[in-house]
CSV table of N, CA and C in Angstrom, one decimal:
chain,number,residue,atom,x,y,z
A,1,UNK,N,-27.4,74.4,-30.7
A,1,UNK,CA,-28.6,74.7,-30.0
A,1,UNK,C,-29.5,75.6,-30.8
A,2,UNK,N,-30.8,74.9,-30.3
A,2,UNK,CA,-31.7,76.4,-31.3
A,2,UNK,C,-32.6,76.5,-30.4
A,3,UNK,N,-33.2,78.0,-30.6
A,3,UNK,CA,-34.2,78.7,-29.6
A,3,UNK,C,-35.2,78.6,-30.9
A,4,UNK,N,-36.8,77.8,-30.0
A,4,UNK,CA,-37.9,77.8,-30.8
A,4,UNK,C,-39.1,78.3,-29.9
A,5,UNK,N,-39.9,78.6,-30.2
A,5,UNK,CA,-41.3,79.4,-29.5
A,5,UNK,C,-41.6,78.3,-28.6
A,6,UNK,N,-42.5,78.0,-27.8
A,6,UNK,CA,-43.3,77.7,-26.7
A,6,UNK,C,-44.2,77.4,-26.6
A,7,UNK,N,-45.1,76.4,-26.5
A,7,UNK,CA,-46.6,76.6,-25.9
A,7,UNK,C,-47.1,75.6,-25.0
A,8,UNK,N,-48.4,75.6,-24.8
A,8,UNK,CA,-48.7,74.4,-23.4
A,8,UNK,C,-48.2,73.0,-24.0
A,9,UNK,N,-48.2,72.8,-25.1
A,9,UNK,CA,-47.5,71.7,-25.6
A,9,UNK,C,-46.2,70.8,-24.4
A,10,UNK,N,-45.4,72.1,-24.4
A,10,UNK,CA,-43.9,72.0,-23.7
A,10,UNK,C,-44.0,71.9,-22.2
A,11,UNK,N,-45.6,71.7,-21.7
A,11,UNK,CA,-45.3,71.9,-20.2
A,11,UNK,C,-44.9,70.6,-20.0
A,12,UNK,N,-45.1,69.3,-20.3
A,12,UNK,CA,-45.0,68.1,-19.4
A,12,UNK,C,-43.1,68.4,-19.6
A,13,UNK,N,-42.4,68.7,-20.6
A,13,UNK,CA,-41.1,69.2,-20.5
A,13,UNK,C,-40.3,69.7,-19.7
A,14,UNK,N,-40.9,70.9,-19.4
A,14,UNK,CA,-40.7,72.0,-18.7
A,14,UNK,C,-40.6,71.8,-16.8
A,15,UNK,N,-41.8,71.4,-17.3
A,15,UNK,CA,-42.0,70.3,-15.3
A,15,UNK,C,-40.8,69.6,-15.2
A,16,UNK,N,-40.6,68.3,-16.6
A,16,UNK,CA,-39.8,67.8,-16.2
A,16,UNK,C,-38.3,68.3,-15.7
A,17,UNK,N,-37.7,69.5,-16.3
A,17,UNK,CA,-36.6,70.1,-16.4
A,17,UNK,C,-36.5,70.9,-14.6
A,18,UNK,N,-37.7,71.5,-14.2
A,18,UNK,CA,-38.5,71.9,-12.8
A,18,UNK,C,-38.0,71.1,-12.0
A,19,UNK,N,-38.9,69.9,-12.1
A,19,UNK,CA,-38.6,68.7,-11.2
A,19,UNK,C,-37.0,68.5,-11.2
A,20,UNK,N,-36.3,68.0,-12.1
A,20,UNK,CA,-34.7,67.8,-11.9
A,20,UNK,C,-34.0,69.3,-11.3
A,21,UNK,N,-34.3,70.1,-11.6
A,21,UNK,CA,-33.9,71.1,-10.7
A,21,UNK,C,-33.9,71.3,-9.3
A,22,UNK,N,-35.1,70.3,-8.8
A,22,UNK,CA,-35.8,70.8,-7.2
A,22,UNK,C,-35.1,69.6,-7.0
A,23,UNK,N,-35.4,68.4,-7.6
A,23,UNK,CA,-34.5,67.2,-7.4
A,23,UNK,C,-32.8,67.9,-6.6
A,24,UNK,N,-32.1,68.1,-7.6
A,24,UNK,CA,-30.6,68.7,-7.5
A,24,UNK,C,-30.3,69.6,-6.6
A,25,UNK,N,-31.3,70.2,-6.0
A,25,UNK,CA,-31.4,71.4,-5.0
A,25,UNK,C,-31.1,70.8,-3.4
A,26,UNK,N,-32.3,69.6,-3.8
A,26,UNK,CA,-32.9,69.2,-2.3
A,26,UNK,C,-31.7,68.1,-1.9
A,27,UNK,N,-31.4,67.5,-3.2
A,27,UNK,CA,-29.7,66.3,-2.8
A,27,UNK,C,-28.2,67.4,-2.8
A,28,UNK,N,-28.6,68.7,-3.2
A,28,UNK,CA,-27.4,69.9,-2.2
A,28,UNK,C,-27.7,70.1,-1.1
A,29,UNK,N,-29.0,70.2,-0.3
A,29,UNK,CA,-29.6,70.6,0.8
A,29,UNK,C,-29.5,71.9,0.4
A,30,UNK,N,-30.3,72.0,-0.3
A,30,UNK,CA,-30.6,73.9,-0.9
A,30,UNK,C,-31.8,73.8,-1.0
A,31,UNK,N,-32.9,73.5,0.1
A,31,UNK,CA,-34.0,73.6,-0.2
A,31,UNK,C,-35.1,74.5,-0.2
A,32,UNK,N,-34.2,75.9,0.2
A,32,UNK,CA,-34.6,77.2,0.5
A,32,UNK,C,-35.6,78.2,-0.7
A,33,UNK,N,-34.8,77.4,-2.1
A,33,UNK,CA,-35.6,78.4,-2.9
A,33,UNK,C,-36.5,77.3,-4.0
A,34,UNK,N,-37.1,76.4,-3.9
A,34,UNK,CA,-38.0,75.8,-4.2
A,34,UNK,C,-38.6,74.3,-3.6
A,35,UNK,N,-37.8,73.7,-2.6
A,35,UNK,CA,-38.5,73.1,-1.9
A,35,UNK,C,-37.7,72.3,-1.6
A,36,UNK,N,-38.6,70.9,-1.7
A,36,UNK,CA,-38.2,69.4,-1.6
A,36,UNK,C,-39.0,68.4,-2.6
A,37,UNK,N,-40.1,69.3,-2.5
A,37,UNK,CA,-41.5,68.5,-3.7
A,37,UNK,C,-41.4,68.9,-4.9
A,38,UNK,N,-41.7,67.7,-5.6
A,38,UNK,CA,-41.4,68.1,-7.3
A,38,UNK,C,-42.5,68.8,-7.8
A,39,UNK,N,-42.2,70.2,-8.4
A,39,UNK,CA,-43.0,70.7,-8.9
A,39,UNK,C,-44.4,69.9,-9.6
A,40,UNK,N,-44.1,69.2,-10.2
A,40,UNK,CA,-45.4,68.7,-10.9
A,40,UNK,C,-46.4,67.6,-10.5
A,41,UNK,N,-45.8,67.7,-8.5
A,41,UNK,CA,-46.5,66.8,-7.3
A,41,UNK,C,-47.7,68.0,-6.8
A,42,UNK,N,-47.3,69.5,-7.4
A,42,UNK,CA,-48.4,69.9,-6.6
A,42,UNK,C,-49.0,70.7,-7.6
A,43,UNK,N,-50.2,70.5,-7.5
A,43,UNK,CA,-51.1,71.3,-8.7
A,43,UNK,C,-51.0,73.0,-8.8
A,44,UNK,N,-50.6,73.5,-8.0
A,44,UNK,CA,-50.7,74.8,-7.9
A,44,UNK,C,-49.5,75.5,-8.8
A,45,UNK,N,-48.2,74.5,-8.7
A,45,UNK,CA,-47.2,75.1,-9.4
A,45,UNK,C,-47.3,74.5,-10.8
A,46,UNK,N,-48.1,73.5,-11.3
A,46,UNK,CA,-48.3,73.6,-12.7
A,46,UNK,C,-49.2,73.7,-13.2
A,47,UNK,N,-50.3,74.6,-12.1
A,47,UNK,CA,-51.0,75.9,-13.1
A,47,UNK,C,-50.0,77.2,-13.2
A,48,UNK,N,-49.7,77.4,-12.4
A,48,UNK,CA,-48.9,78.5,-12.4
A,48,UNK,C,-47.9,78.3,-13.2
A,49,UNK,N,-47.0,77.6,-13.3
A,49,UNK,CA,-46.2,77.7,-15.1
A,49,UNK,C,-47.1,77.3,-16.1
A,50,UNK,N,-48.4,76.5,-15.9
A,50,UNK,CA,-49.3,76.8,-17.3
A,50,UNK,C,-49.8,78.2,-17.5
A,51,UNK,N,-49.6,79.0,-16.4
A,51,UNK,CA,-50.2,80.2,-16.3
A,51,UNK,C,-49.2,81.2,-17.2
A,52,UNK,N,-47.8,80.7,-17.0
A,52,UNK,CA,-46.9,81.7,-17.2
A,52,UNK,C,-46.7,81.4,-18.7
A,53,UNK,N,-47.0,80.6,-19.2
A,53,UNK,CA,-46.7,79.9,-20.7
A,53,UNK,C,-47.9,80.5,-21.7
A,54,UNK,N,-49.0,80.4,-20.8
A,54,UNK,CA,-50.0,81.1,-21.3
A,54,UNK,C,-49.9,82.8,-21.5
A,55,UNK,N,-49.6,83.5,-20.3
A,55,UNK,CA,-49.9,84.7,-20.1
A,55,UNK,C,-48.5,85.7,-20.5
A,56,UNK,N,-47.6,84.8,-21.5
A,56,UNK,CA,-46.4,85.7,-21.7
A,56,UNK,C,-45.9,84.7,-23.5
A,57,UNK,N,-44.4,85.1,-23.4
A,57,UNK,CA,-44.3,84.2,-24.5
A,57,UNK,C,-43.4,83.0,-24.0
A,58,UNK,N,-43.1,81.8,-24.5
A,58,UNK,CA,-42.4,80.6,-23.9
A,58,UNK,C,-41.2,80.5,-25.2
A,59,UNK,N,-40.2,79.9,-24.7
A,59,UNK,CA,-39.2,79.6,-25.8
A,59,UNK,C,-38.3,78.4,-24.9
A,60,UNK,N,-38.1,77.7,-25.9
A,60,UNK,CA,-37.3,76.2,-25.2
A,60,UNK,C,-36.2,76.1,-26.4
A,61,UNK,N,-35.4,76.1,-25.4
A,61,UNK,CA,-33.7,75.4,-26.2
A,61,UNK,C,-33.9,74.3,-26.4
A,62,UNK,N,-33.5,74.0,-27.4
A,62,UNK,CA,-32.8,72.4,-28.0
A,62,UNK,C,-32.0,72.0,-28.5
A,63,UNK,N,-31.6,71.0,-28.0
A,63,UNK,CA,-29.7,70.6,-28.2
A,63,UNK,C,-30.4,69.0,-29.1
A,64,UNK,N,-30.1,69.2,-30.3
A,64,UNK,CA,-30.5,67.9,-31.4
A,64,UNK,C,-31.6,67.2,-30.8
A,65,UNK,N,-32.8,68.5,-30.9
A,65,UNK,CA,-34.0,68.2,-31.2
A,65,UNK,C,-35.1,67.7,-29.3
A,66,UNK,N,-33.9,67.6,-28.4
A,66,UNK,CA,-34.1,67.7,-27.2
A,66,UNK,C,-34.7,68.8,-26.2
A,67,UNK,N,-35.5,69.1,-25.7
A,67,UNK,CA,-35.6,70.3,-24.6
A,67,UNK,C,-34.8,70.6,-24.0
A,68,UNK,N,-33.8,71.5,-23.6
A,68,UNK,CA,-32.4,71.6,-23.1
A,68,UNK,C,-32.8,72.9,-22.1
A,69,UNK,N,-33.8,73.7,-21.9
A,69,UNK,CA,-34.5,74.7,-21.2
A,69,UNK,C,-35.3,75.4,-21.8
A,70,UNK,N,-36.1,76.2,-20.8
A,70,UNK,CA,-37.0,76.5,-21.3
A,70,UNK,C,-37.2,78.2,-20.3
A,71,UNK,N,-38.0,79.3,-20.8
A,71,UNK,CA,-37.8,80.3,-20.7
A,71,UNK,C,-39.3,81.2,-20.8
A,72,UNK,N,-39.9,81.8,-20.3
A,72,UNK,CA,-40.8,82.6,-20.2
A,72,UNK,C,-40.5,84.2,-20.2
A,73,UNK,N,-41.1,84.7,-21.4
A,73,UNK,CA,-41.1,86.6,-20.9
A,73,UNK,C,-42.4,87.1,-20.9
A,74,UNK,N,-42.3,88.4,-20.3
A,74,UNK,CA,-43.9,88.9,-20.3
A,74,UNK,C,-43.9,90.1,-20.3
A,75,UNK,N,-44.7,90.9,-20.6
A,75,UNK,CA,-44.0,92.5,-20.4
A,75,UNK,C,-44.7,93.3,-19.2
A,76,UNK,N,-44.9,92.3,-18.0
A,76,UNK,CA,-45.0,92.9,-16.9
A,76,UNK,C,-44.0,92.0,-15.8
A,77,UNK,N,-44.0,92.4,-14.4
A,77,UNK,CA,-43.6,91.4,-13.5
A,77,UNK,C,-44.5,90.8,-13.0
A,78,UNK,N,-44.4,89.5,-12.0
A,78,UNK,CA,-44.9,88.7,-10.9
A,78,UNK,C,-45.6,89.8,-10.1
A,79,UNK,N,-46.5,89.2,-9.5
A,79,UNK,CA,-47.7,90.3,-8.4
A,79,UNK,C,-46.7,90.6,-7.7
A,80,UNK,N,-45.9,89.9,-7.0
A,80,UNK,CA,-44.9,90.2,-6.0
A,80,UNK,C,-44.1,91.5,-6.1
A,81,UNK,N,-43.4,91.7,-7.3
A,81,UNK,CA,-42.8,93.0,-7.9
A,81,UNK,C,-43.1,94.2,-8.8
A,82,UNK,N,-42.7,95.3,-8.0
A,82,UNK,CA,-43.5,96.4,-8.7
A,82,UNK,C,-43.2,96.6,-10.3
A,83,UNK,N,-44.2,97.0,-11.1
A,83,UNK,CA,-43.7,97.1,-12.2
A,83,UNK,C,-42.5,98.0,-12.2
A,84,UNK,N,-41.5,98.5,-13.6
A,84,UNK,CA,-41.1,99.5,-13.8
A,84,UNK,C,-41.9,100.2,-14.2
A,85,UNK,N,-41.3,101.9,-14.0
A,85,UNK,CA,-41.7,102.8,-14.6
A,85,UNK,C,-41.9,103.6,-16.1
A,86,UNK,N,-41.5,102.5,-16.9
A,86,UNK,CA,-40.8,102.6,-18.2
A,86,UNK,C,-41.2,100.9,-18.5
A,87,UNK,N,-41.8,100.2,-20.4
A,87,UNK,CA,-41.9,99.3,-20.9
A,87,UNK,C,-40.8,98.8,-20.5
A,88,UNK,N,-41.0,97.1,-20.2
A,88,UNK,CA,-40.6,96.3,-20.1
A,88,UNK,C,-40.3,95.1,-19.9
A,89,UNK,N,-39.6,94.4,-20.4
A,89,UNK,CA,-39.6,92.7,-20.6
A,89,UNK,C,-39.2,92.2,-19.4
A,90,UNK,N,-39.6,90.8,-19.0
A,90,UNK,CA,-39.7,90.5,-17.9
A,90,UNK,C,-39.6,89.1,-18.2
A,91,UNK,N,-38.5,88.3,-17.7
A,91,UNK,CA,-37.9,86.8,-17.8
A,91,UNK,C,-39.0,86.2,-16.2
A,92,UNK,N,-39.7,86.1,-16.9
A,92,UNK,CA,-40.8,85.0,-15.4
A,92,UNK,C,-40.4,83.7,-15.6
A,93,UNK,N,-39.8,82.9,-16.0
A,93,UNK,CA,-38.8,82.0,-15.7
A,93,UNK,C,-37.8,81.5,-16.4
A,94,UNK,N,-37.0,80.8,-16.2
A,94,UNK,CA,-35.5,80.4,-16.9
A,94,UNK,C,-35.2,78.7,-16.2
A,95,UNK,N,-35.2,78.3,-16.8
A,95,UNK,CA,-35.0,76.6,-16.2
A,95,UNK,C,-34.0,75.8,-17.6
A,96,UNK,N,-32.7,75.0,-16.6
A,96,UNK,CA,-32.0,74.1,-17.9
A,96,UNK,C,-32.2,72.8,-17.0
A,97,UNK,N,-32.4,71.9,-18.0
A,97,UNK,CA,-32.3,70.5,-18.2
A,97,UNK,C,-31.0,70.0,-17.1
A,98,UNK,N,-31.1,69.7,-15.9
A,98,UNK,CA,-30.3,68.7,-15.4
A,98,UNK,C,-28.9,68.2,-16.6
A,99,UNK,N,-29.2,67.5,-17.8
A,99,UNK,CA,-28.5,67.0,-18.3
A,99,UNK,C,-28.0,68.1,-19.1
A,100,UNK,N,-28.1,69.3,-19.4
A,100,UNK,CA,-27.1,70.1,-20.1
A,100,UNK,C,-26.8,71.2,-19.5
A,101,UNK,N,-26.8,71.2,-17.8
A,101,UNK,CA,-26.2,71.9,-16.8
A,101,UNK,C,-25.0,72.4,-17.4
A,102,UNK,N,-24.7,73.5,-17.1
A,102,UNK,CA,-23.1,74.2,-17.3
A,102,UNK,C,-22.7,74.0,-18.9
A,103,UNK,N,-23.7,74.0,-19.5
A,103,UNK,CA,-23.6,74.0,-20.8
A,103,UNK,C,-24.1,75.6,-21.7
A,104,UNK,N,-24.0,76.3,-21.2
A,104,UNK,CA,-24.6,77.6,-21.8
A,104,UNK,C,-26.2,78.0,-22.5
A,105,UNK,N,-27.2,76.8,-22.0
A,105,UNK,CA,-28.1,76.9,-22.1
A,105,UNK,C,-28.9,78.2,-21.8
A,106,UNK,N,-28.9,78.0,-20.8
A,106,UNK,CA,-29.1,79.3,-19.6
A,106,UNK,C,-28.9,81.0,-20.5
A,107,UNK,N,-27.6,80.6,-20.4
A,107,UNK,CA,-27.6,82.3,-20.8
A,107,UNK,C,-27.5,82.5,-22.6
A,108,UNK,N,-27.9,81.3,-23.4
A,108,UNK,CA,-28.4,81.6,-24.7
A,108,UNK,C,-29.8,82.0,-24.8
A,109,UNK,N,-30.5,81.4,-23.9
A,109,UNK,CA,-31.8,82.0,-23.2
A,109,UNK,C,-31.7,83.3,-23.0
A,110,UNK,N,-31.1,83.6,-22.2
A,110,UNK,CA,-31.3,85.4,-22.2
A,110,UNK,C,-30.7,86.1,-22.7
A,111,UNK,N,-29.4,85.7,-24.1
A,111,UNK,CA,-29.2,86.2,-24.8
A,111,UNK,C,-30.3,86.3,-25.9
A,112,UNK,N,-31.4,85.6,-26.0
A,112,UNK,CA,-32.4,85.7,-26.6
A,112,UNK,C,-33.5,86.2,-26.2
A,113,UNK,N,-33.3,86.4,-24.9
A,113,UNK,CA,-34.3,87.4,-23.9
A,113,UNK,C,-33.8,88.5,-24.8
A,114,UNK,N,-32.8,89.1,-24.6
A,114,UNK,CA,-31.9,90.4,-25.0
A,114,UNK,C,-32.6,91.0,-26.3
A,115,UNK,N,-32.5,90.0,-27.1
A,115,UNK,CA,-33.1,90.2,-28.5
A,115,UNK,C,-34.3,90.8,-29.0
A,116,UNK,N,-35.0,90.0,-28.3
A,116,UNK,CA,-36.2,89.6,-28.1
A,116,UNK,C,-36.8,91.0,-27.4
A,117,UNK,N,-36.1,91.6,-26.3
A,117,UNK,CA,-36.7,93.1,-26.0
A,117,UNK,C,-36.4,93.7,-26.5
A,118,UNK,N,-35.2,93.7,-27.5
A,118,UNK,CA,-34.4,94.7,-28.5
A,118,UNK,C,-35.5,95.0,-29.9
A,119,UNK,N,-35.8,93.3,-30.6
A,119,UNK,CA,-37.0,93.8,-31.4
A,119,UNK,C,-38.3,94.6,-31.0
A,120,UNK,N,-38.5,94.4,-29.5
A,120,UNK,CA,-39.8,94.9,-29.2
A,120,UNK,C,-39.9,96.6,-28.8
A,121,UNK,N,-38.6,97.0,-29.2
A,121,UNK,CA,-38.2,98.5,-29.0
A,121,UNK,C,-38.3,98.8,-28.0
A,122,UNK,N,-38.3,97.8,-26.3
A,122,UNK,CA,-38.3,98.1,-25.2
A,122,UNK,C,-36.5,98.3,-24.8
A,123,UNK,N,-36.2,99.2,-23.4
A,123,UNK,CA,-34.9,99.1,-23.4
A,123,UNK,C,-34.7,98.4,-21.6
A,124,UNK,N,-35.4,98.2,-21.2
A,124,UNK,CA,-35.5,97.7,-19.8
A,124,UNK,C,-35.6,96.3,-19.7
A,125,UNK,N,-34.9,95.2,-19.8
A,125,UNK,CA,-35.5,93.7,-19.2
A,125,UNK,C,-35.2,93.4,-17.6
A,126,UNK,N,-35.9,92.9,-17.3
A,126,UNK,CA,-35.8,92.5,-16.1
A,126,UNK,C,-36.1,90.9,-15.3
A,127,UNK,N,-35.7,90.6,-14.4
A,127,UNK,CA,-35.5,89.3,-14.1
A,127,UNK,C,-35.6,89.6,-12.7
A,128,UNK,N,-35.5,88.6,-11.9
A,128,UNK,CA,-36.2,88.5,-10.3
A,128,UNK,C,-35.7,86.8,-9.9
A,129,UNK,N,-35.1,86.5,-8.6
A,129,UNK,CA,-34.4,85.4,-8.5
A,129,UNK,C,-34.2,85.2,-7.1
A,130,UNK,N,-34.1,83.8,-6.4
A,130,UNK,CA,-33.8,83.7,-5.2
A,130,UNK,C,-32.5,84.1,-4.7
A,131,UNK,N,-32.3,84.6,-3.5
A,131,UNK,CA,-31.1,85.6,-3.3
A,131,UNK,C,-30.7,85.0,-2.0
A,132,UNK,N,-31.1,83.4,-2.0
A,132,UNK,CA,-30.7,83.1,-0.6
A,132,UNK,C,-29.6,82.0,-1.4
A,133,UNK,N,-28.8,81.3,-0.9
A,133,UNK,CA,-27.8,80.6,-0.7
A,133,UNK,C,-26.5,80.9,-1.4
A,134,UNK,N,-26.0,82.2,-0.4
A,134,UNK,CA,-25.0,82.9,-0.7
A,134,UNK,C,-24.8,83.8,-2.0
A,135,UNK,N,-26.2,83.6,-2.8
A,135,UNK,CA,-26.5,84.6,-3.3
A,135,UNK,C,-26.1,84.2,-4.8
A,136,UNK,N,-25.8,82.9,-4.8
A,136,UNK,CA,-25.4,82.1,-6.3
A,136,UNK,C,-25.9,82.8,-7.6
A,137,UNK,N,-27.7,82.5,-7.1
A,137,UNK,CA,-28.4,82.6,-8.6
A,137,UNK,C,-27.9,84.2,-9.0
A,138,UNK,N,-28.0,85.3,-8.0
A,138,UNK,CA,-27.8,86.8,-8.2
A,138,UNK,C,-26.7,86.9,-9.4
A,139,UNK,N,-25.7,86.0,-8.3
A,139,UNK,CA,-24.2,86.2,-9.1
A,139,UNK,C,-24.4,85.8,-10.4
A,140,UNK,N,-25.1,84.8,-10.8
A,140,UNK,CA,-25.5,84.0,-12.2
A,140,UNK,C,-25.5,85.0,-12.9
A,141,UNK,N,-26.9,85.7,-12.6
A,141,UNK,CA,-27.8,87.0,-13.1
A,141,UNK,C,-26.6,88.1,-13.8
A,142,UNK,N,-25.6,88.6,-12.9
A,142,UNK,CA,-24.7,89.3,-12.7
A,142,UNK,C,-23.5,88.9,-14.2
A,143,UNK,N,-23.0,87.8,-13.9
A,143,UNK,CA,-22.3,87.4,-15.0
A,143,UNK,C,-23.0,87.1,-16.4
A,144,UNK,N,-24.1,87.4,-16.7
A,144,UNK,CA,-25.3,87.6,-17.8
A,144,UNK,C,-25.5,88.8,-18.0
A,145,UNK,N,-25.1,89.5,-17.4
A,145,UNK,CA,-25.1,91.6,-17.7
A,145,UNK,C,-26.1,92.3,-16.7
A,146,UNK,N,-26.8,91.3,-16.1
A,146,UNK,CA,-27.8,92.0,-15.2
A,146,UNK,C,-27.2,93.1,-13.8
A,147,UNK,N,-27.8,93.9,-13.4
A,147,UNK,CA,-27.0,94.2,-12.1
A,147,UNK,C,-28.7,94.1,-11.0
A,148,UNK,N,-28.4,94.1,-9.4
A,148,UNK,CA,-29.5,94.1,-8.9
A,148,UNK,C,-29.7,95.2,-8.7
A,149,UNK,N,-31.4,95.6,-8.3
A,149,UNK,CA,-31.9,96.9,-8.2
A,149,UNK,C,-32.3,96.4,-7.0
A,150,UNK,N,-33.6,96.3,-6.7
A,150,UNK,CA,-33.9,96.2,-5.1
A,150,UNK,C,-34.7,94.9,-4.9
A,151,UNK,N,-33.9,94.5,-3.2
A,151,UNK,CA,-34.5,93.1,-2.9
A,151,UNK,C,-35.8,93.2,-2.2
A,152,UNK,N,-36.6,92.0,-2.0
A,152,UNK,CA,-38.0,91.9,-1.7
A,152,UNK,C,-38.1,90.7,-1.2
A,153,UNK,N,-38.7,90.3,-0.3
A,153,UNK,CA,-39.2,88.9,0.4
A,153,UNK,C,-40.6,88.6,0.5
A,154,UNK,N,-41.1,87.3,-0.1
A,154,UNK,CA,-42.3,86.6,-0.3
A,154,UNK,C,-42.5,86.4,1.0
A,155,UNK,N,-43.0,86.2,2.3
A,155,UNK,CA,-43.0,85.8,3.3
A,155,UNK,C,-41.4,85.5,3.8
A,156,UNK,N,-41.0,84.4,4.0
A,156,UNK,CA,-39.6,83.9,4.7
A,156,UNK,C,-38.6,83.6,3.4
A,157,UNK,N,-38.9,83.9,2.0
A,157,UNK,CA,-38.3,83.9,1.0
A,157,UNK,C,-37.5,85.2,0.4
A,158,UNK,N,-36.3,85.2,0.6
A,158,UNK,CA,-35.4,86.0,0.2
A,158,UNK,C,-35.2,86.5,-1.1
A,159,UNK,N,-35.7,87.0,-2.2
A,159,UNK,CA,-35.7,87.4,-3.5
A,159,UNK,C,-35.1,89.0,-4.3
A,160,UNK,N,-34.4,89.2,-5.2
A,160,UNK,CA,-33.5,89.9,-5.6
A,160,UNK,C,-34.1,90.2,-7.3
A,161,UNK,N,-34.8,91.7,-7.5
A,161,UNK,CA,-34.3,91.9,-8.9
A,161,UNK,C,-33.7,92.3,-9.2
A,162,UNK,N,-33.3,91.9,-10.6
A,162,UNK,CA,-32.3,92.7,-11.7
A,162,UNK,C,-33.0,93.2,-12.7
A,163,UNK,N,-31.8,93.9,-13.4
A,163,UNK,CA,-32.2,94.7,-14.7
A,163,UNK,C,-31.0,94.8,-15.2
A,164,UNK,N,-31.5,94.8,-16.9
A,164,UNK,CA,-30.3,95.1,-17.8
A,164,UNK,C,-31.0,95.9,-18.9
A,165,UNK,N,-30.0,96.9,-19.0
A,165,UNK,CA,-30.5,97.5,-20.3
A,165,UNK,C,-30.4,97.4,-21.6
A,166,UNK,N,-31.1,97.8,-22.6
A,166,UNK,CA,-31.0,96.6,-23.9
A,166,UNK,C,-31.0,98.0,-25.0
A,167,UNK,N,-29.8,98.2,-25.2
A,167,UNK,CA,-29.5,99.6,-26.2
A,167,UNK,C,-30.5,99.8,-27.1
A,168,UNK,N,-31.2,100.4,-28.1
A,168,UNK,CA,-31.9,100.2,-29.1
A,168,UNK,C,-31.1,99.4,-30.4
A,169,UNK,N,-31.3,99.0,-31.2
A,169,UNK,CA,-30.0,98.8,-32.3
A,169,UNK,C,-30.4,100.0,-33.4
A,170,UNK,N,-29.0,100.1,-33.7
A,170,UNK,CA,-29.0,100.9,-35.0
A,170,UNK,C,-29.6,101.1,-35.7
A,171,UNK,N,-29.9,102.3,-36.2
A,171,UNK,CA,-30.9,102.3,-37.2
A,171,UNK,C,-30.5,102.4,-38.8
């Protein structure tokens, strides 16, 4: 697998990876934390990850030269959540490829998140996730080093951040 940079280049990708996600959600009947409509059916959600690709940095996994996920940081949060009090990195999205599901995509991503606020001499990353269907994605978060700090609801949307702290490295 290799982690490479990002740009609007990777959106029609990235939708695609979106879409198979909301796909896989809605044939679980988990339609609670992104829908039933494929993201790239509604113009709003792909300005808004053009938005996020734009307004932070983008990085996409690839498994022999394939899109395998794709990842956004920023060094603030979503309107929705307060900033921290203290610099820091902020994973505004995380998405793997249907086809390399349960493949460690995911958390090579935020082991590159990790990095990634480690060179930037920040020690706070943070992440933000749907906290409804028994609370899966949290747990995800959790088993990646995150712990939760405080939940928040978009209207009838159940939502959970985390934080992990990112040592400085040795000098």
């Amino acid at each position: 697998m290799e982690i490479r940079r990002g740009d609007l280049d990777d959106l029609p990708a990235i939708m695609a990876m979106l879409d198979g996600a909301v796909a896989w959600l809605d044939a679980s009947g988990r339609t609670g934390q992104w829908g039933s409509e494929p993201f790239s059916d509604q113009p709003g959600r792909v300005e808004g990850i053009a938005e996020k690709i734009s307004a932070g940095t983008a990085w996409i996994a690839e498994v022999d030269g394939v899109p395998a996920g794709a990842m956004t940081l920023a060094p603030r949060p979503p309107r929705y959540v307060e900033p921290a009090a203290e610099p820091e990195v902020y994973v505004t999205l995380l998405v793997t490829a249907r086809s390399h599901a349960g493949r460690g995509v995911g958390s090579a991503l935020l082991a590159h998140a990790r990095e990634e606020t480690r060179r930037a001499g920040v020690e706070l990353l943070r992440v933000d996730c749907y906290a409804g269907s028994g609370g899966a994605l949290v747990d995800y978060y959790r088993r990646n080093g995150f712990e939760p700090t405080e939940p928040f609801t978009v209207g009838s949307w159940p939502g959970q951040v985390l934080a992990r702290r990112i040592p400085a490295s040795p000098a």
